[in-house]
């Protein structure tokens, strides 16, 4: 890396704030930045600012000292309440006296908050849509996004560390859970009389267009019956997701299927996935969690930007519907559609991919 890039290489921060305001999967993909900051600055305290609902993704991360949250329900309580909460947040952030802010967010408020910290070094991305005096004022350094189109989200995130002279190589995601999460899963499996190995299948996404056919998932479950492994089906607590799991279960003939759909917190789900021989699922946060836990993973993708969102790591197989039939451009999708664009992926290929990980 050229020295001109490593503008702050000699800088040793005591307290670091990382900002990311996005979805659950995005939070898993910020962990390589956290992990590398911990390696590079072993004595620094690292804090994170995120949306409240994504907190569980990072709640057990051993490198973090404090997690600040923005609750998106504040605005439902009225403008006065929202302003009070925003003020409390700003006060709490300011009181931490950060030396370094790593702003991975693209919202205006993140630039203003970054400025408000008073941190000596404040790094953000030079987003085309944010080229303005306000965005520049929020940061002491802006990192190019020119090559983001060809980079995985992990690589995009890691690039923000280049001005600090930190290595961007061998970035690894991670997902953490507690001993009590592990114990909860063990008890749940015992309750369902699961004593041997198991496969986790999460067929759901909150977006239907990212889902595969219920019948095909049922066929995969039946096709893996001879492995002797129990199939543990998981999903979020949303009614639509629970209905999908129930329907798949009704369609299967494999007697070794249990559903814990809607019964696990995100950290408990992590523990369940970590204990599995294999994870099969669609483009979703649990898929990123499986990759982060290094559980073998078969991921089914449709019209998503696979270059950005495929599972990170080497212990996974991605099956893309676009290899079997034409797909619409990702940016043209109506995300509320009920159409399932993964339909073209054949059952046999999913079973073959699954079996390739099950040779013990």
Short mmCIF file of C-alpha atoms in Angstrom, two decimals:
data_model
loop_
_atom_site.label_atom_id
_atom_site.label_comp_id
_atom_site.label_asym_id
_atom_site.label_seq_id
_atom_site.Cartn_x
_atom_site.Cartn_y
_atom_site.Cartn_z
CA UNK A 1 0.00 0.00 0.00
CA UNK A 2 1.46 3.42 -0.92
CA UNK A 3 2.56 5.56 2.05
CA UNK A 4 0.43 8.43 0.80
CA UNK A 5 -2.63 6.33 1.61
CA UNK A 6 -1.51 5.60 5.18
CA UNK A 7 -2.01 9.20 6.31
CA UNK A 8 -2.65 8.27 9.96
CA UNK A 9 -0.32 5.25 10.27
CA UNK A 10 1.47 6.68 13.33
CA UNK A 11 -1.79 7.54 15.10
CA UNK A 12 -2.61 5.37 18.17
CA UNK A 13 -6.19 5.91 19.36
CA UNK A 14 -7.39 5.13 22.89
CA UNK A 15 -11.09 5.08 22.10
CA UNK A 16 -12.68 4.17 18.78
CA UNK A 17 -16.28 4.54 17.61
CA UNK A 18 -17.52 2.49 14.66
CA UNK A 19 -20.83 3.63 13.08
CA UNK A 20 -23.04 1.39 10.92
CA UNK A 21 -26.77 1.96 10.50
CA UNK A 22 -28.13 -0.91 8.41
CA UNK A 23 -29.66 -4.41 8.61
CA UNK A 24 -28.63 -7.54 10.53
CA UNK A 25 -26.56 -9.09 7.70
CA UNK A 26 -24.68 -5.81 7.25
CA UNK A 27 -23.70 -5.90 10.92
CA UNK A 28 -22.14 -9.35 10.53
CA UNK A 29 -20.11 -7.94 7.64
CA UNK A 30 -18.72 -5.11 9.82
CA UNK A 31 -17.02 -7.61 12.15
CA UNK A 32 -13.82 -7.89 10.06
CA UNK A 33 -13.26 -4.16 10.68
CA UNK A 34 -13.83 -4.61 14.44
CA UNK A 35 -11.57 -7.68 14.52
CA UNK A 36 -8.76 -5.93 12.64
CA UNK A 37 -9.01 -2.80 14.84
CA UNK A 38 -8.68 -5.04 17.90
CA UNK A 39 -5.56 -6.69 16.42
CA UNK A 40 -3.98 -3.39 15.39
CA UNK A 41 -4.86 -1.40 18.54
CA UNK A 42 -4.96 -4.05 21.31
CA UNK A 43 -5.17 -1.46 24.11
CA UNK A 44 -7.93 0.69 22.58
CA UNK A 45 -11.57 0.61 23.66
CA UNK A 46 -13.87 -0.04 20.70
CA UNK A 47 -17.51 1.09 20.72
CA UNK A 48 -20.23 0.74 18.10
CA UNK A 49 -23.27 2.83 17.14
CA UNK A 50 -26.05 0.88 15.40
CA UNK A 51 -29.80 0.49 15.05
CA UNK A 52 -31.31 -1.06 18.18
CA UNK A 53 -32.81 -4.08 16.39
CA UNK A 54 -29.37 -5.14 15.09
CA UNK A 55 -27.70 -4.99 18.53
CA UNK A 56 -27.84 -8.79 19.12
CA UNK A 57 -25.48 -9.38 16.18
CA UNK A 58 -22.68 -7.62 18.09
CA UNK A 59 -23.91 -7.90 21.71
CA UNK A 60 -21.52 -10.77 22.58
CA UNK A 61 -18.51 -9.55 20.59
CA UNK A 62 -15.55 -9.72 23.01
CA UNK A 63 -13.71 -6.74 21.43
CA UNK A 64 -16.48 -4.23 22.15
CA UNK A 65 -16.63 -2.00 25.23
CA UNK A 66 -19.94 -0.23 24.64
CA UNK A 67 -22.81 -0.27 22.16
CA UNK A 68 -24.79 2.93 21.48
CA UNK A 69 -28.20 2.46 19.88
CA UNK A 70 -30.57 4.48 17.73
CA UNK A 71 -34.12 3.22 18.22
CA UNK A 72 -36.12 3.74 15.06
CA UNK A 73 -39.35 3.74 17.09
CA UNK A 74 -38.36 7.04 18.77
CA UNK A 75 -40.10 9.02 16.05
CA UNK A 76 -43.38 7.20 16.73
CA UNK A 77 -43.41 8.78 20.22
CA UNK A 78 -43.52 12.31 18.80
CA UNK A 79 -40.92 14.88 17.83
CA UNK A 80 -40.25 16.06 21.38
CA UNK A 81 -39.51 12.56 22.63
CA UNK A 82 -37.32 11.85 19.60
CA UNK A 83 -35.27 15.01 20.13
CA UNK A 84 -34.81 14.14 23.82
CA UNK A 85 -33.51 10.68 22.92
CA UNK A 86 -31.23 12.04 20.16
CA UNK A 87 -29.83 14.59 22.64
CA UNK A 88 -29.17 11.84 25.22
CA UNK A 89 -27.40 9.80 22.57
CA UNK A 90 -25.21 12.73 21.49
CA UNK A 91 -24.32 13.40 25.13
CA UNK A 92 -23.40 9.78 25.73
CA UNK A 93 -21.28 9.68 22.56
CA UNK A 94 -19.54 12.97 23.37
CA UNK A 95 -18.81 11.79 26.94
CA UNK A 96 -16.74 8.88 25.62
CA UNK A 97 -14.08 11.27 24.19
CA UNK A 98 -13.29 9.29 21.05
CA UNK A 99 -9.96 9.75 19.25
CA UNK A 100 -11.04 7.84 16.14
CA UNK A 101 -14.41 7.51 14.39
CA UNK A 102 -14.86 4.91 11.63
CA UNK A 103 -18.10 5.86 9.86
CA UNK A 104 -19.31 3.00 7.65
CA UNK A 105 -22.78 4.57 7.38
CA UNK A 106 -24.11 6.62 4.48
CA UNK A 107 -26.79 8.61 6.33
CA UNK A 108 -26.42 12.37 6.87
CA UNK A 109 -26.88 11.98 10.63
CA UNK A 110 -23.74 9.81 10.78
CA UNK A 111 -21.60 12.68 9.44
CA UNK A 112 -23.07 15.15 11.92
CA UNK A 113 -22.61 12.70 14.78
CA UNK A 114 -19.05 12.04 13.67
CA UNK A 115 -18.33 15.78 13.74
CA UNK A 116 -20.00 16.12 17.14
CA UNK A 117 -17.70 13.52 18.74
CA UNK A 118 -14.79 15.93 18.41
CA UNK A 119 -12.54 12.99 17.51
CA UNK A 120 -9.17 13.91 16.06
CA UNK A 121 -9.49 11.38 13.21
CA UNK A 122 -12.88 10.77 11.58
CA UNK A 123 -12.95 8.51 8.54
CA UNK A 124 -15.89 8.07 6.19
CA UNK A 125 -16.57 7.06 2.60
CA UNK A 126 -16.59 9.50 -0.31
CA UNK A 127 -20.10 8.58 -1.49
CA UNK A 128 -21.11 10.34 -4.71
CA UNK A 129 -24.58 11.05 -3.29
CA UNK A 130 -23.02 12.74 -0.23
CA UNK A 131 -20.57 15.12 -1.90
CA UNK A 132 -21.28 18.28 0.09
CA UNK A 133 -19.63 20.60 2.64
CA UNK A 134 -21.66 18.95 5.44
CA UNK A 135 -20.36 15.46 4.64
CA UNK A 136 -16.79 16.73 4.28
CA UNK A 137 -17.00 18.63 7.59
CA UNK A 138 -18.06 15.45 9.37
CA UNK A 139 -14.83 13.67 8.42
CA UNK A 140 -11.10 14.39 8.48
CA UNK A 141 -10.55 11.84 5.72
CA UNK A 142 -12.75 10.33 3.01
CA UNK A 143 -11.96 6.97 1.40
CA UNK A 144 -12.81 6.37 -2.26
CA UNK A 145 -15.82 4.26 -3.24
CA UNK A 146 -14.81 4.15 -6.93
CA UNK A 147 -14.11 0.40 -6.87
CA UNK A 148 -16.99 -0.60 -4.56
CA UNK A 149 -18.96 -2.00 -7.51
CA UNK A 150 -16.54 -4.90 -7.88
CA UNK A 151 -15.85 -5.50 -4.18
CA UNK A 152 -17.62 -7.70 -1.64
CA UNK A 153 -19.21 -5.72 1.22
CA UNK A 154 -16.47 -7.01 3.56
CA UNK A 155 -13.81 -5.61 1.21
CA UNK A 156 -15.70 -2.31 0.92
CA UNK A 157 -15.84 -2.01 4.70
CA UNK A 158 -12.20 -2.97 5.17
CA UNK A 159 -11.03 -0.33 2.68
CA UNK A 160 -11.90 2.40 5.20
CA UNK A 161 -8.90 1.27 7.27
CA UNK A 162 -6.35 2.03 4.52
CA UNK A 163 -5.52 5.59 5.76
CA UNK A 164 -4.54 4.03 9.12
CA UNK A 165 -1.92 1.81 7.48
CA UNK A 166 -3.80 -1.30 8.60
CA UNK A 167 -3.56 -4.48 6.51
CA UNK A 168 -6.76 -5.28 4.60
CA UNK A 169 -5.73 -8.89 3.84
CA UNK A 170 -7.32 -12.04 5.26
CA UNK A 171 -10.37 -10.26 6.64
CA UNK A 172 -12.60 -12.58 8.68
CA UNK A 173 -16.17 -12.20 9.84
CA UNK A 174 -17.17 -13.47 13.27
CA UNK A 175 -20.36 -14.13 15.23
CA UNK A 176 -20.44 -14.55 18.99
CA UNK A 177 -22.89 -15.99 21.48
CA UNK A 178 -22.93 -16.75 25.22
CA UNK A 179 -22.67 -20.04 27.12
CA UNK A 180 -26.32 -19.60 28.11
CA UNK A 181 -27.27 -19.38 24.39
CA UNK A 182 -25.45 -22.67 23.80
CA UNK A 183 -27.12 -24.30 26.83
CA UNK A 184 -30.56 -23.13 25.65
CA UNK A 185 -30.03 -24.78 22.25
CA UNK A 186 -28.79 -28.01 23.81
CA UNK A 187 -31.90 -28.16 26.01
CA UNK A 188 -34.17 -27.41 23.04
CA UNK A 189 -32.57 -30.18 20.98
CA UNK A 190 -32.92 -32.64 23.87
CA UNK A 191 -36.57 -31.68 24.25
CA UNK A 192 -37.04 -32.65 20.59
CA UNK A 193 -35.02 -35.87 21.22
CA UNK A 194 -32.19 -34.74 18.91
CA UNK A 195 -29.04 -36.42 20.21
CA UNK A 196 -26.93 -36.78 17.06
CA UNK A 197 -25.76 -34.48 14.29
CA UNK A 198 -28.11 -32.05 12.59
CA UNK A 199 -28.49 -29.71 9.61
CA UNK A 200 -29.98 -26.23 10.02
CA UNK A 201 -32.26 -25.10 7.19
CA UNK A 202 -33.53 -21.51 7.20
CA UNK A 203 -35.73 -21.23 4.08
CA UNK A 204 -37.09 -17.78 4.87
CA UNK A 205 -36.22 -14.18 4.22
CA UNK A 206 -38.32 -11.17 5.06
CA UNK A 207 -38.36 -10.55 1.31
CA UNK A 208 -40.29 -13.19 -0.65
CA UNK A 209 -38.30 -12.49 -3.84
CA UNK A 210 -35.25 -13.97 -2.09
CA UNK A 211 -37.07 -17.25 -1.32
CA UNK A 212 -37.08 -20.65 -3.04
CA UNK A 213 -40.15 -22.88 -3.62
CA UNK A 214 -41.58 -24.58 -0.52
CA UNK A 215 -41.92 -27.86 -2.46
CA UNK A 216 -38.25 -27.75 -3.46
CA UNK A 217 -37.08 -27.23 0.11
CA UNK A 218 -39.29 -30.17 1.13
CA UNK A 219 -37.68 -32.28 -1.62
CA UNK A 220 -34.20 -31.36 -0.36
CA UNK A 221 -35.18 -32.39 3.17
CA UNK A 222 -36.50 -35.70 1.84
CA UNK A 223 -33.40 -36.13 -0.30
CA UNK A 224 -31.16 -35.86 2.78
CA UNK A 225 -33.17 -38.35 4.87
CA UNK A 226 -30.61 -41.13 4.29
CA UNK A 227 -27.85 -39.08 5.97
CA UNK A 228 -29.40 -39.91 9.35
CA UNK A 229 -29.05 -36.26 10.37
CA UNK A 230 -31.96 -34.38 11.91
CA UNK A 231 -33.17 -31.34 9.97
CA UNK A 232 -33.64 -28.35 12.28
CA UNK A 233 -35.80 -25.71 10.61
CA UNK A 234 -35.40 -22.10 11.74
CA UNK A 235 -37.03 -18.77 10.86
CA UNK A 236 -37.78 -15.37 12.30
CA UNK A 237 -40.93 -14.82 14.40
CA UNK A 238 -42.84 -13.16 11.54
CA UNK A 239 -46.14 -14.94 10.73
CA UNK A 240 -45.28 -15.17 7.03
CA UNK A 241 -41.99 -16.93 7.85
CA UNK A 242 -43.63 -19.30 10.35
CA UNK A 243 -46.30 -20.21 7.79
CA UNK A 244 -43.62 -20.98 5.20
CA UNK A 245 -41.79 -23.33 7.57
CA UNK A 246 -45.06 -25.04 8.55
CA UNK A 247 -45.94 -25.57 4.89
CA UNK A 248 -42.51 -27.06 4.08
CA UNK A 249 -42.80 -29.34 7.09
CA UNK A 250 -46.25 -30.51 5.92
CA UNK A 251 -44.81 -31.34 2.49
CA UNK A 252 -41.93 -33.49 3.79
CA UNK A 253 -41.86 -37.25 4.32
CA UNK A 254 -38.61 -37.20 6.32
CA UNK A 255 -39.46 -38.21 9.92
CA UNK A 256 -36.32 -36.52 11.29
CA UNK A 257 -37.45 -32.90 10.96
CA UNK A 258 -38.06 -30.49 13.82
CA UNK A 259 -39.00 -26.81 13.74
CA UNK A 260 -37.67 -24.24 16.20
CA UNK A 261 -38.89 -21.41 13.94
CA UNK A 262 -39.56 -18.21 15.86
CA UNK A 263 -38.20 -19.72 19.11
CA UNK A 264 -34.60 -18.48 18.99
CA UNK A 265 -33.02 -15.11 19.63
CA UNK A 266 -30.30 -14.13 17.13
CA UNK A 267 -27.51 -15.20 19.49
CA UNK A 268 -29.30 -18.50 20.21
CA UNK A 269 -29.65 -19.02 16.46
CA UNK A 270 -25.89 -18.45 16.18
CA UNK A 271 -25.28 -21.17 18.78
CA UNK A 272 -27.65 -23.53 16.93
CA UNK A 273 -25.89 -22.88 13.59
CA UNK A 274 -22.46 -23.28 15.19
CA UNK A 275 -23.37 -26.78 16.37
CA UNK A 276 -24.68 -27.87 12.97
CA UNK A 277 -22.94 -30.08 10.41
CA UNK A 278 -24.33 -27.86 7.65
CA UNK A 279 -26.44 -24.76 7.04
CA UNK A 280 -28.74 -24.43 4.01
CA UNK A 281 -30.52 -21.15 3.39
CA UNK A 282 -31.26 -18.19 1.17
CA UNK A 283 -29.59 -14.77 1.08
CA UNK A 284 -30.22 -13.63 4.67
CA UNK A 285 -28.53 -12.64 7.94
CA UNK A 286 -28.46 -16.28 9.20
CA UNK A 287 -26.56 -17.23 6.03
CA UNK A 288 -23.92 -14.57 6.87
CA UNK A 289 -23.88 -15.86 10.46
CA UNK A 290 -23.23 -19.42 9.23
CA UNK A 291 -20.32 -18.22 7.09
CA UNK A 292 -18.94 -16.21 10.05
CA UNK A 293 -19.16 -19.30 12.29
CA UNK A 294 -17.40 -21.38 9.60
CA UNK A 295 -20.31 -23.82 9.51
CA UNK A 296 -20.42 -25.35 6.01
CA UNK A 297 -23.01 -23.34 4.12
CA UNK A 298 -25.09 -23.84 0.98
CA UNK A 299 -26.53 -20.46 0.01
CA UNK A 300 -29.28 -19.96 -2.59
CA UNK A 301 -29.25 -16.62 -4.41
CA UNK A 302 -31.59 -14.88 -6.83
CA UNK A 303 -31.51 -11.32 -8.18
CA UNK A 304 -29.26 -9.93 -5.47
CA UNK A 305 -25.85 -8.38 -6.12
CA UNK A 306 -24.01 -11.61 -5.39
CA UNK A 307 -20.61 -9.96 -5.76
CA UNK A 308 -21.46 -7.85 -2.69
CA UNK A 309 -23.51 -10.29 -0.61
CA UNK A 310 -22.34 -13.87 -1.20
CA UNK A 311 -21.28 -15.70 1.98
CA UNK A 312 -17.79 -14.59 3.00
CA UNK A 313 -15.16 -17.27 3.55
CA UNK A 314 -14.10 -20.58 2.02
CA UNK A 315 -16.47 -23.07 3.63
CA UNK A 316 -19.51 -22.42 1.48
CA UNK A 317 -21.19 -23.01 -1.89
CA UNK A 318 -23.37 -20.43 -3.60
CA UNK A 319 -26.04 -21.50 -6.08
CA UNK A 320 -27.23 -18.59 -8.21
CA UNK A 321 -30.58 -18.78 -10.02
CA UNK A 322 -29.03 -16.70 -12.84
CA UNK A 323 -26.91 -19.71 -13.82
CA UNK A 324 -30.11 -21.63 -14.67
CA UNK A 325 -32.46 -18.99 -16.12
CA UNK A 326 -32.52 -15.27 -16.93
CA UNK A 327 -32.98 -12.98 -13.91
CA UNK A 328 -34.08 -9.33 -13.74
CA UNK A 329 -31.49 -6.75 -12.71
CA UNK A 330 -31.26 -6.44 -8.89
CA UNK A 331 -32.02 -2.71 -8.93
CA UNK A 332 -35.20 -3.27 -10.94
CA UNK A 333 -36.87 -5.59 -8.38
CA UNK A 334 -40.04 -4.55 -6.63
CA UNK A 335 -39.06 -5.75 -3.15
CA UNK A 336 -42.72 -6.21 -2.20
CA UNK A 337 -43.33 -8.74 -4.99
CA UNK A 338 -44.49 -12.24 -4.03
CA UNK A 339 -42.55 -13.73 -6.94
CA UNK A 340 -39.83 -16.21 -5.97
CA UNK A 341 -36.95 -15.66 -8.36
CA UNK A 342 -34.93 -18.63 -7.07
CA UNK A 343 -37.39 -21.05 -8.74
CA UNK A 344 -34.90 -22.10 -11.46
CA UNK A 345 -32.40 -23.63 -8.98
CA UNK A 346 -32.77 -27.44 -9.25
CA UNK A 347 -33.31 -29.60 -6.16
CA UNK A 348 -30.60 -32.05 -7.28
CA UNK A 349 -27.90 -29.34 -7.28
CA UNK A 350 -28.78 -28.27 -3.74
CA UNK A 351 -28.69 -31.89 -2.53
CA UNK A 352 -25.34 -32.47 -4.30
CA UNK A 353 -23.87 -29.31 -2.74
CA UNK A 354 -25.15 -30.37 0.69
CA UNK A 355 -23.75 -33.89 0.37
CA UNK A 356 -20.32 -32.53 -0.60
CA UNK A 357 -19.98 -31.24 3.00
CA UNK A 358 -21.32 -34.36 4.71
CA UNK A 359 -18.46 -36.81 4.08
CA UNK A 360 -17.08 -37.26 7.59
#
